[in-house]
Short mmCIF file of C-alpha atoms in Angstrom, two decimals:
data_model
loop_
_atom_site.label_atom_id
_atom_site.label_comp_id
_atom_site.label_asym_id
_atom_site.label_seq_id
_atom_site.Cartn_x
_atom_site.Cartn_y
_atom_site.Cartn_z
CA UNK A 16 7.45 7.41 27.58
CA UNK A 17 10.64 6.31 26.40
CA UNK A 18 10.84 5.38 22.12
CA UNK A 19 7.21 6.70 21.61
CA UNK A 20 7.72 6.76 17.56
CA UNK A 21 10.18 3.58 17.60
CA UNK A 22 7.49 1.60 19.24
CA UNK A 23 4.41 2.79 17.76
CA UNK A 24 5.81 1.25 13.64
CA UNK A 25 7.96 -1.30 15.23
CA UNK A 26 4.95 -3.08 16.52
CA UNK A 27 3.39 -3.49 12.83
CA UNK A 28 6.93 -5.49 11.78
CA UNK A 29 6.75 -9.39 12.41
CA UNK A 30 10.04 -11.39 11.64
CA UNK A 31 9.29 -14.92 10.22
CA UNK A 32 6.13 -15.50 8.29
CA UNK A 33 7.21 -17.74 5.51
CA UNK A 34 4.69 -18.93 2.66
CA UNK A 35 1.75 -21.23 4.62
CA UNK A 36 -0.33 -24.14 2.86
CA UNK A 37 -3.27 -25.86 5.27
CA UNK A 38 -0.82 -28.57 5.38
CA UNK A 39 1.26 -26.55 7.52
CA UNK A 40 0.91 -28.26 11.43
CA UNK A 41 -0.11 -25.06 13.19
CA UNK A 42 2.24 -25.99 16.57
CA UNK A 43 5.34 -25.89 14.23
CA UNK A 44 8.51 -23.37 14.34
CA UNK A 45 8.96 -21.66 10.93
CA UNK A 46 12.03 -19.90 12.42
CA UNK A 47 15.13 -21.62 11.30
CA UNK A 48 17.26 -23.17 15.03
CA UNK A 49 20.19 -20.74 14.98
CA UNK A 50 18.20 -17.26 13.55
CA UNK A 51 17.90 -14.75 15.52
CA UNK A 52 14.47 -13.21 15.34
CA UNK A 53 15.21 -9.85 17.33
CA UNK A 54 17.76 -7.47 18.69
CA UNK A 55 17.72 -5.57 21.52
CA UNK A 56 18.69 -2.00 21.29
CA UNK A 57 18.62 0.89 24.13
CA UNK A 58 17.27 -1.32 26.53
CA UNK A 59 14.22 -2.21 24.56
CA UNK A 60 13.05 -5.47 22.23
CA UNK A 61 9.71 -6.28 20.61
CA UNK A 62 8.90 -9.95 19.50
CA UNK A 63 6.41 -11.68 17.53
CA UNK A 64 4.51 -14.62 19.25
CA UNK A 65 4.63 -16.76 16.18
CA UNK A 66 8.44 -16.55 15.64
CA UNK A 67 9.45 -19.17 17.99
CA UNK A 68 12.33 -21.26 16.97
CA UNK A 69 11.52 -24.51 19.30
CA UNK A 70 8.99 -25.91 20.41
CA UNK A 71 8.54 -28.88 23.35
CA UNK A 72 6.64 -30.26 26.28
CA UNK A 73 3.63 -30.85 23.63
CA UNK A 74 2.13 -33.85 24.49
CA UNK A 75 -0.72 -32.27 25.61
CA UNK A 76 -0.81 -28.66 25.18
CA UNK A 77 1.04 -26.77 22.34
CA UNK A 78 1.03 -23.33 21.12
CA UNK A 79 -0.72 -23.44 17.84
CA UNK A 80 -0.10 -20.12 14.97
CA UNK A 81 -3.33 -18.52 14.01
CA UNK A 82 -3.68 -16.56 11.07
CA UNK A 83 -5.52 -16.24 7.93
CA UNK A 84 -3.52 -19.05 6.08
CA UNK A 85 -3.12 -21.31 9.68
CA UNK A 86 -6.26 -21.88 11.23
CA UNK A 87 -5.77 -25.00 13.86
CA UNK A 88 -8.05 -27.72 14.08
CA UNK A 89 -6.65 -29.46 16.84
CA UNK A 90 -10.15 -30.06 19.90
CA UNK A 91 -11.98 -27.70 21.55
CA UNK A 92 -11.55 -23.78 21.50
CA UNK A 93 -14.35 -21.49 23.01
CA UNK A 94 -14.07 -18.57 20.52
CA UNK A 95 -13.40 -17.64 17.30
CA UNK A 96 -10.26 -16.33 15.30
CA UNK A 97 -8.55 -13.27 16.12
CA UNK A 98 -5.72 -12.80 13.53
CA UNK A 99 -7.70 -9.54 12.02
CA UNK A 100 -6.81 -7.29 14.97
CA UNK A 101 -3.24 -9.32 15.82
CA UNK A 102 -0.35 -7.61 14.56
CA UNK A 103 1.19 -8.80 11.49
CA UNK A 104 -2.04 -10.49 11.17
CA UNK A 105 -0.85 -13.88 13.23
CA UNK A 106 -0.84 -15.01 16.97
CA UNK A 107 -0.72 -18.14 18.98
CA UNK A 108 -2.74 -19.52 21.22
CA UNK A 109 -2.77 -22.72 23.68
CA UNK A 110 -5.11 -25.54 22.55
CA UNK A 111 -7.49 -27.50 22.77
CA UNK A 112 -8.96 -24.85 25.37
CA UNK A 113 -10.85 -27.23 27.93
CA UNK A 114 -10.35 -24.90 31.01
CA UNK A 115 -12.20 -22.27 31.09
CA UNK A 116 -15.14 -20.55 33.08
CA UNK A 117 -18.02 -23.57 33.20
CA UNK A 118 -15.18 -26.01 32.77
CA UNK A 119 -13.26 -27.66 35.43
CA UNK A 120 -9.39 -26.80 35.85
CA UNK A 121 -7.25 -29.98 35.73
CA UNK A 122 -3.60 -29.47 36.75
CA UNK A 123 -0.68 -30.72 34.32
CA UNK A 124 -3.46 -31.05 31.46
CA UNK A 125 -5.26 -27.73 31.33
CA UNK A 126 -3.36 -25.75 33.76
CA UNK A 127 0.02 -25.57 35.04
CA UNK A 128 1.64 -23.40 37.73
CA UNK A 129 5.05 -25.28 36.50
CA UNK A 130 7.19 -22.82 34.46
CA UNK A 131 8.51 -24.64 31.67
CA UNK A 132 6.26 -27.93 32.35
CA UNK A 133 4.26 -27.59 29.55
CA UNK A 134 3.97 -25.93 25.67
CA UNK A 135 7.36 -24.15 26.08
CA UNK A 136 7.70 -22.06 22.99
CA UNK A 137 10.99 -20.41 22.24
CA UNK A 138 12.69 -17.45 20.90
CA UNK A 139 16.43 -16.03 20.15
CA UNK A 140 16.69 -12.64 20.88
CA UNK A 141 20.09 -10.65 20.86
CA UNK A 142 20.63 -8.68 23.75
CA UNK A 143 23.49 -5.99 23.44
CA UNK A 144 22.64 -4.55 26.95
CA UNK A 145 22.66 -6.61 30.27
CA UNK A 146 20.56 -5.68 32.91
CA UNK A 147 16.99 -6.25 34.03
CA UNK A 148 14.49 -6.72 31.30
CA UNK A 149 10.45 -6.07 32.35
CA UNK A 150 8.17 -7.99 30.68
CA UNK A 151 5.11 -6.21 28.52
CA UNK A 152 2.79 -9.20 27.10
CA UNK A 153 0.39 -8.10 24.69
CA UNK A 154 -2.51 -11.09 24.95
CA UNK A 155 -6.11 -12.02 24.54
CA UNK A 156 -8.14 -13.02 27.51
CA UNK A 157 -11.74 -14.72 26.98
CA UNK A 158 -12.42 -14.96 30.19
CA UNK A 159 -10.45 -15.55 33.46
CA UNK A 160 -9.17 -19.26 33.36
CA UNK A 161 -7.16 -18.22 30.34
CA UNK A 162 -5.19 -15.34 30.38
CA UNK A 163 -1.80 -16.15 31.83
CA UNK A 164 1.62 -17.78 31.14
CA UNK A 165 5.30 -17.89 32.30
CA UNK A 166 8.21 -16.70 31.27
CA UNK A 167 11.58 -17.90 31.15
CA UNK A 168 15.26 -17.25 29.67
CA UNK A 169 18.27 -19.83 28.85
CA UNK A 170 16.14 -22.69 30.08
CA UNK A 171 15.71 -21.32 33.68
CA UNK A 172 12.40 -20.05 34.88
CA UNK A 173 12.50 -17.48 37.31
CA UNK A 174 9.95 -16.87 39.96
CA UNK A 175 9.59 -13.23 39.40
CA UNK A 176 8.88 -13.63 35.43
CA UNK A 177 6.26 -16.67 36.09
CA UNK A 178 2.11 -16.27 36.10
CA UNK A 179 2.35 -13.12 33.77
CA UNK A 180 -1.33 -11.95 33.92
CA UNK A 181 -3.10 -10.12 31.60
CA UNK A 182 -6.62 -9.10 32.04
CA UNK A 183 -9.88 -10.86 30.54
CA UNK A 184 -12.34 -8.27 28.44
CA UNK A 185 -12.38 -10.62 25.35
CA UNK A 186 -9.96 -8.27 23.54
CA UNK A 187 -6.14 -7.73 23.07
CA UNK A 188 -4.31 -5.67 25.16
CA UNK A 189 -0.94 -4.83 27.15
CA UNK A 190 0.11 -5.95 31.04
CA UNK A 191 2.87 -6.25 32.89
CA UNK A 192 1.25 -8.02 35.85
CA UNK A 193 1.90 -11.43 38.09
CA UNK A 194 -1.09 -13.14 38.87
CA UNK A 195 -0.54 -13.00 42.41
CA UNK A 196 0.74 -10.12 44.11
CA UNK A 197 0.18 -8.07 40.92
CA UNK A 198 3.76 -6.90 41.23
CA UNK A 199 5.81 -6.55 37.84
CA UNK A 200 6.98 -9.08 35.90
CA UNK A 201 10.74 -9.10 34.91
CA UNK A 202 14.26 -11.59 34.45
CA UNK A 203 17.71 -10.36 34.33
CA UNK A 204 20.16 -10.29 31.46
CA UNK A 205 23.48 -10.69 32.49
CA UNK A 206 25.52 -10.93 29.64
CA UNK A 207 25.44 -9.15 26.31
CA UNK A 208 24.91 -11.82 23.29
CA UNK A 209 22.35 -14.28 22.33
CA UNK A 210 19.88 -15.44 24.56
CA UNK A 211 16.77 -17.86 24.46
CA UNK A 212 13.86 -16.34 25.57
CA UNK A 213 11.02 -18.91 26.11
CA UNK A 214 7.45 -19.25 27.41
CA UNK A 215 5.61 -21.98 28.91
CA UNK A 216 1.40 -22.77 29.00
CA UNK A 217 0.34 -21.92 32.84
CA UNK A 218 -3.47 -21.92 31.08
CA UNK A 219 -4.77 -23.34 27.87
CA UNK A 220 -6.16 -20.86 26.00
CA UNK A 221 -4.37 -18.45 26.16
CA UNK A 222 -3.31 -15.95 23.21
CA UNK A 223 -0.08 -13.94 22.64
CA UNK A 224 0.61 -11.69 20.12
CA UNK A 225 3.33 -10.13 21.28
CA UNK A 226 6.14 -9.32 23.83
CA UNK A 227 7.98 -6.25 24.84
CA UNK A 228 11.37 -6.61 26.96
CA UNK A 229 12.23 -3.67 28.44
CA UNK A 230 14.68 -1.72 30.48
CA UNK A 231 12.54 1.00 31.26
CA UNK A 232 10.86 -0.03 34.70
CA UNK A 233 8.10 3.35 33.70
CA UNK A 234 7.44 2.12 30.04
CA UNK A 235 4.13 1.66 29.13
CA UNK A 236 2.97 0.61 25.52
CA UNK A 237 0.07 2.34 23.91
CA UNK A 238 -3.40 0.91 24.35
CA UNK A 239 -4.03 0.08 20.71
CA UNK A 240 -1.47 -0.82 18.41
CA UNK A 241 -2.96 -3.63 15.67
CA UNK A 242 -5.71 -2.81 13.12
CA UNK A 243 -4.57 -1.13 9.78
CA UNK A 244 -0.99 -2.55 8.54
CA UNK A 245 -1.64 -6.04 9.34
CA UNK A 246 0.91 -8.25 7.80
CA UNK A 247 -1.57 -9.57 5.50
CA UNK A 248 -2.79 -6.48 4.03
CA UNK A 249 1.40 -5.82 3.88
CA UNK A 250 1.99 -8.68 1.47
CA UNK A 251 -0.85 -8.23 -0.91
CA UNK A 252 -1.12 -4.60 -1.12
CA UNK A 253 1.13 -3.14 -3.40
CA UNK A 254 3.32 0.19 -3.09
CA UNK A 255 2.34 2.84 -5.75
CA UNK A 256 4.86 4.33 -8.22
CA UNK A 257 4.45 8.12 -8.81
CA UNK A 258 6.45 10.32 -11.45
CA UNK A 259 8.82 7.04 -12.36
CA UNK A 260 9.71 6.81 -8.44
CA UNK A 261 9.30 4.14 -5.75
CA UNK A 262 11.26 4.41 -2.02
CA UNK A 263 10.11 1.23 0.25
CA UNK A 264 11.69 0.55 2.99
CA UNK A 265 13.13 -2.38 4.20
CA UNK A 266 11.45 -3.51 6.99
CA UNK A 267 7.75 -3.10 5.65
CA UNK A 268 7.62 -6.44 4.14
CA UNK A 269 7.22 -9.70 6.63
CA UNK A 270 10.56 -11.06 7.13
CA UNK A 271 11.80 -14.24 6.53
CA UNK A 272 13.45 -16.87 8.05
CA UNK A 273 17.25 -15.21 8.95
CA UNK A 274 16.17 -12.19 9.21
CA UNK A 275 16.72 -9.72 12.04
CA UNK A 276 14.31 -6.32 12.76
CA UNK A 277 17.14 -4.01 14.44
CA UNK A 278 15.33 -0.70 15.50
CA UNK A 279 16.65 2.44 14.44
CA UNK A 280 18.74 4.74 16.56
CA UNK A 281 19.08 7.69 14.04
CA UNK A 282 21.00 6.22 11.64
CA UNK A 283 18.55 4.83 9.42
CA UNK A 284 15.68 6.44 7.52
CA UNK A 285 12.88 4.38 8.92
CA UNK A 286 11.76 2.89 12.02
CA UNK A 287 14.64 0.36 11.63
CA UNK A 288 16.56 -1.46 9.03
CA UNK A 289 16.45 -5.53 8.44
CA UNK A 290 20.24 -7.55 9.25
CA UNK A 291 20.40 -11.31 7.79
CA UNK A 292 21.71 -13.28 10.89
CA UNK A 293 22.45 -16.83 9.44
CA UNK A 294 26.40 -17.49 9.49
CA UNK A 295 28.32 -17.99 6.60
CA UNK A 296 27.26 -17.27 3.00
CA UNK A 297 24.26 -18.40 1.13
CA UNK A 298 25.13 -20.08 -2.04
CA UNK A 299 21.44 -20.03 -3.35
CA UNK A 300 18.68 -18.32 -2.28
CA UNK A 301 16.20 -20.16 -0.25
CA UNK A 302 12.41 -19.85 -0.21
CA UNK A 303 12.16 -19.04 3.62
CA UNK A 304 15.00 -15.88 3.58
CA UNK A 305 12.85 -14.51 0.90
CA UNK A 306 11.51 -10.72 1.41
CA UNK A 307 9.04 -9.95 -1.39
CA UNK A 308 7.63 -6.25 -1.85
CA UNK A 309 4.72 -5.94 -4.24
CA UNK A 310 4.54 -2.13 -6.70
CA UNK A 311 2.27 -0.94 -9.19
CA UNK A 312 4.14 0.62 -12.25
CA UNK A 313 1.58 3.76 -13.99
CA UNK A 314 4.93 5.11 -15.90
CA UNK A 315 6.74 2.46 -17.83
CA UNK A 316 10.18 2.48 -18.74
CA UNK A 317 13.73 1.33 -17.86
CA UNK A 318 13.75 1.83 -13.75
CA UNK A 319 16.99 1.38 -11.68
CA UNK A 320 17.21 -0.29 -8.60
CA UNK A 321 19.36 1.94 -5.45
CA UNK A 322 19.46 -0.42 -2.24
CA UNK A 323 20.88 1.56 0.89
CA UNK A 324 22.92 -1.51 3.19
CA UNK A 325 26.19 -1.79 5.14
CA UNK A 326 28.26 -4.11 5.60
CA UNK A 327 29.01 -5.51 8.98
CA UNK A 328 32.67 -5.05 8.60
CA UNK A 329 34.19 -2.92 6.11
CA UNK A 330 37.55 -3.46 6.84
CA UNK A 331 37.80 -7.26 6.38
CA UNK A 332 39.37 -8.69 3.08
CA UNK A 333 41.17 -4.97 2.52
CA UNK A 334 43.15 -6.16 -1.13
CA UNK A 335 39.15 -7.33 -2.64
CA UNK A 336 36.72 -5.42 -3.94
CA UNK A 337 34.50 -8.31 -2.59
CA UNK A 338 34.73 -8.28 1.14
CA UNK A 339 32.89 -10.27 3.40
CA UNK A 340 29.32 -9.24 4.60
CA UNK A 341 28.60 -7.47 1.29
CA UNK A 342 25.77 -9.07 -0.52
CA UNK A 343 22.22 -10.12 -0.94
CA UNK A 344 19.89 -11.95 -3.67
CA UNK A 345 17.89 -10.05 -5.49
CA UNK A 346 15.41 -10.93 -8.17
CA UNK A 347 12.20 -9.42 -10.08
CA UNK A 348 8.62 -11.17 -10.79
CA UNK A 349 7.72 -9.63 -14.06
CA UNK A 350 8.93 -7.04 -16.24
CA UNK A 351 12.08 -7.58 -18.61
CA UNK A 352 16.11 -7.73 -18.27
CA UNK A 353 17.75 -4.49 -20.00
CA UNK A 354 20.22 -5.58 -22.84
CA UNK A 355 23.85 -6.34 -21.68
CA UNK A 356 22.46 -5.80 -18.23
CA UNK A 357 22.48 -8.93 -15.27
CA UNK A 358 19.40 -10.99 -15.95
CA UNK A 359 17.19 -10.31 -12.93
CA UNK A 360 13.87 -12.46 -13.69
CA UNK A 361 11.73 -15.04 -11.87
CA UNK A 362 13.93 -17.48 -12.13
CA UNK A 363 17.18 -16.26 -11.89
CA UNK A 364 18.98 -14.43 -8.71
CA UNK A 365 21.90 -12.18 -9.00
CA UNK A 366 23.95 -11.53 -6.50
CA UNK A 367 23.49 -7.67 -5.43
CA UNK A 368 26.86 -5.88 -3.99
CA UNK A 369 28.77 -3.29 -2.18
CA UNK A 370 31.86 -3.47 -4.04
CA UNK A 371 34.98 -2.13 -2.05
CA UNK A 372 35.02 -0.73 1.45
CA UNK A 373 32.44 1.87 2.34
CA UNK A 374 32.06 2.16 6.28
CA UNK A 375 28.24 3.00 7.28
CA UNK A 376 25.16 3.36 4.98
CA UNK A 377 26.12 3.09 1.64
CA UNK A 378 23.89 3.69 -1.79
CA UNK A 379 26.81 1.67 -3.77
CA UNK A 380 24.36 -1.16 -5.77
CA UNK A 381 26.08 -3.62 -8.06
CA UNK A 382 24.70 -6.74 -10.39
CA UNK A 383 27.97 -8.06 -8.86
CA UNK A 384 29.24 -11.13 -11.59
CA UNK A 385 32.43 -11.87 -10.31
CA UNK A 386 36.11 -10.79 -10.93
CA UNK A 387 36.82 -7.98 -11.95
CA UNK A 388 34.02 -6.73 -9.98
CA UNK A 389 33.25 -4.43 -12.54
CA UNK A 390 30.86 -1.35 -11.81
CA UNK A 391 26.92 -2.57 -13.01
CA UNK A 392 24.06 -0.70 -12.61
CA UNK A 393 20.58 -3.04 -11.41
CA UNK A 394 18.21 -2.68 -14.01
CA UNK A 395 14.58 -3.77 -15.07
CA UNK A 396 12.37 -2.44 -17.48
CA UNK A 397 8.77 -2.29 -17.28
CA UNK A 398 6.70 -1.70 -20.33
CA UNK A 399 3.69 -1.64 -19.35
CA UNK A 400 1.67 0.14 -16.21
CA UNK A 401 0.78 -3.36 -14.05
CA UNK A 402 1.47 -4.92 -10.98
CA UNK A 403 5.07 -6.17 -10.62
CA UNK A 404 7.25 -7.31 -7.16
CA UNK A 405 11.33 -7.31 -6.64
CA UNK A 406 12.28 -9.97 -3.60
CA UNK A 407 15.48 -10.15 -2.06
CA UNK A 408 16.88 -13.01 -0.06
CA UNK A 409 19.88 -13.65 2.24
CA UNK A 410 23.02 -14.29 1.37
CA UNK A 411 26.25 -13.26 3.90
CA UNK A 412 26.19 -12.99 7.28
CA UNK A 413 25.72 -9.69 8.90
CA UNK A 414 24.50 -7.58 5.75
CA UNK A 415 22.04 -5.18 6.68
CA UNK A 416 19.08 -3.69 4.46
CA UNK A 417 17.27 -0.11 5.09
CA UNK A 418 15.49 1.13 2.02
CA UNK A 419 15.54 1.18 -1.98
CA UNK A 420 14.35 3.03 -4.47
CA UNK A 421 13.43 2.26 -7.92
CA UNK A 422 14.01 5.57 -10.61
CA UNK A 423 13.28 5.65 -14.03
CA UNK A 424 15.93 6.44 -15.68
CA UNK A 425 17.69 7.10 -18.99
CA UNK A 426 21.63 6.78 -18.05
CA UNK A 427 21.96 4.55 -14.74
CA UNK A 428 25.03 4.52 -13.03
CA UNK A 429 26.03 2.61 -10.08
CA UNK A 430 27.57 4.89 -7.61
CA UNK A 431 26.16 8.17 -6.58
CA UNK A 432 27.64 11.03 -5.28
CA UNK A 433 27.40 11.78 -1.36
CA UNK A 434 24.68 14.60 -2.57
CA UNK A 435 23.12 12.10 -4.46
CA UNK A 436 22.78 9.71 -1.78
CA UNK A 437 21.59 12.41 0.76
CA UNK A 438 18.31 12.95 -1.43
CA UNK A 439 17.46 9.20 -1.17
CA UNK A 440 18.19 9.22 2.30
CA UNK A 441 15.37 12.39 2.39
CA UNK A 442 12.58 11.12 0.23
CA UNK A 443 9.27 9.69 1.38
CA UNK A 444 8.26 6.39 1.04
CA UNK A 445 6.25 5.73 -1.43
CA UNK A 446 2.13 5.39 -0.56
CA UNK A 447 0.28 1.84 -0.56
CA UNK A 448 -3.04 1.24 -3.11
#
């Protein structure tokens, strides 16, 4: 099987849960138009049901987001909640479910063999490699009247990726399968670049928590994937400091709004790194880029924060130290700003920076204030053992997170040398509570 490890973690890494209130309307995109929610790498992409940019064709179907914090209340549904066993704790699901076994089927209201003519959710997924894409849908069946949908890319629905069937057994699992002729379901990229990726209701009911596009014609994705990890368990449970260390990686946190999951192809030192996809650059944070990573702190002191990014482009703006693509937000929730350092509380970002020209992975971590651009560590202390969380949020287009460590330290410096930066590549992240 091709990307056994890649695929086992990516699966447990959503890409747009945003903060939810039971206000929310549960058939609503919290993906911002132009972000791109995946990227296709090798031949092989993994998205999250809920991350759906646009949605139409609901006047009387819609795909509705299930989780802990969005539970719809919108007419009839035959079973319960299944966001405990959904990775990244969240799904969606067709309602009001009115066809099903004991209930007549009514075309055009509770089923539709239509691609596209009804609930059409969709996605923007990168694709750096044309070709054909099979189509691995990862859904809950309750029974047989509502266990199938269609599939479609750049607004065109073909045949051979409509009436993608998965099987009933009132759990989740994995099929590539058409309805029909039970033949494998598929659409072909032909062009590298962006591409909307969308899915329409063929029967209400029906739950998706996931999709896999894939090059491999032979792939098959393990049986059982969800469970432990959930994204809610994710944001509340915190990462444990040990011996005035904490490593995290990037991508373990829920991302927000902007935010890209690329997989890793070696270069990285996790399952894959997190790239901010929004153009231009962010003058402010905003409350739907945010990525927030919770730690408990059991040996107090002054800690220093090492972020491992790249920049998409090193060689732009060559006579700056402050090229393009370089920065990100960052901020802490508790603790206290070092003396003469950047403050870095609650309510105050700082603009966090690779400062000159580095080409790949860099450790190079700046409180960057402006001209001169001069060299400054990123600080907190923490003077007491306690819960505490750092967040980062988008800024420039194309900057790409991996991993950072906070160290307790006496003398921080900025830059490391390329030993230096070879032991943080090596160390293990740090365990959750």
């Amino acid at each position: 099987m091709r990307h056994p490890q890649r695929l086992l973690l990516a699966f447990l890494l959503p890409l747009s849960l945003g903060a939810a209130t039971p206000q929310v309307r549960t058939d609503q995109p919290r993906v911002k138009p132009d972000a791109i929610v995946a990227e296709e790498r090798e031949g092989f992409v993994i998205v999250e049901g809920e991350d759906f940019f646009r949605q139409t064709n609901i006047e009387k179907r819609a795909w509705h987001i299930t989780a802990a914090t969005h539970l719809p209340s919108v007419g009839r549904d035959i079973d319960g909640p299944h966001f405990a066993d959904a990775s990244g704790g969240a799904y969606i699901e067709v309602l009001p479910d009115e066809g099903n076994d004991g209930q007549p089927l009514v075309k055009g209201v509770s089923i539709s063999d239509v691609p596209g003519e009804m609930a059409v959710a969709s996605y923007r997924v990168k694709f750096n490699t044309p070709g054909r894409y099979f189509i691995w849908s990862r859904a809950f069946g309750t029974d047989g009247d509502d266990n199938t949908l269609h599939y479609g890319l750049d607004d065109t629905w073909p045949a051979t990726s409509a009436r993608s069937w998965t099987f009933g057994g009132k759990k989740w699992q994995w099929a590539n399968r058409h309805r029909q002729h039970k033949g494998k379901i598929y659409f072909d990229v032909r062009e590298a670049g962006a591409h909307v990726v969308s899915i329409s209701m063929r029967e209400d009911g029906c739950e998706l928590d996931q999709f896999i596009l894939t090059t491999d014609e032979a792939f098959t994705p393990p049986a059982e994937i969800a469970g432990p990890g959930t994204r809610a368990e994710r944001t509340v449970l915190p990462f444990a400091e040990t011996k005035g260390e904490l490593v995290i990686e990037a991508e373990s946190a829920p991302a927000s709004s902007g935010w890209a999951f690329v997989p890793e192809l070696g270069a990285g030192t996790g399952r894959g790194h997190l790239r901010w996809t929004l153009p231009g650059q962010g003058k402010k944070a905003t409350d739907d880029s945010i990525l927030s990573y919770a730690f408990r702190i059991t040996t107090p002191g002054t800690y220093q924060l090492h972020l491992r990014s790249q920049m998409p482009d090193p060689k732009n703006r060559p006579d700056t130290l402050d090229p393009d693509g370089n920065d990100i937000w960052v901020r802490f929730i508790g603790g206290t700003d070092v003396p003469g350092a950047p403050a870095l509380g609650e309510k105050k970002w700082a603009k966090l920076a690779i400062l000159g020209h580095p080409e790949g992975w860099t450790w190079d971590t700046h409180a960057d204030r402006g001209p001169p651009h001069p060299d400054a560590p990123v600080c907190r202390t923490f003077a007491a053992p306690g819960d505490y969380r750092v967040e980062f949020a988008g800024r420039s287009h194309g900057h790409a997170i991996d991993r950072f460590v906070l160290r307790k330290v006496d003398s921080p410096r900025p830059r490391l040398t390329p030993a230096e930066e070879r032991v943080l590549d090596a160390l293990s992240v740090s365990p959750r509570l």
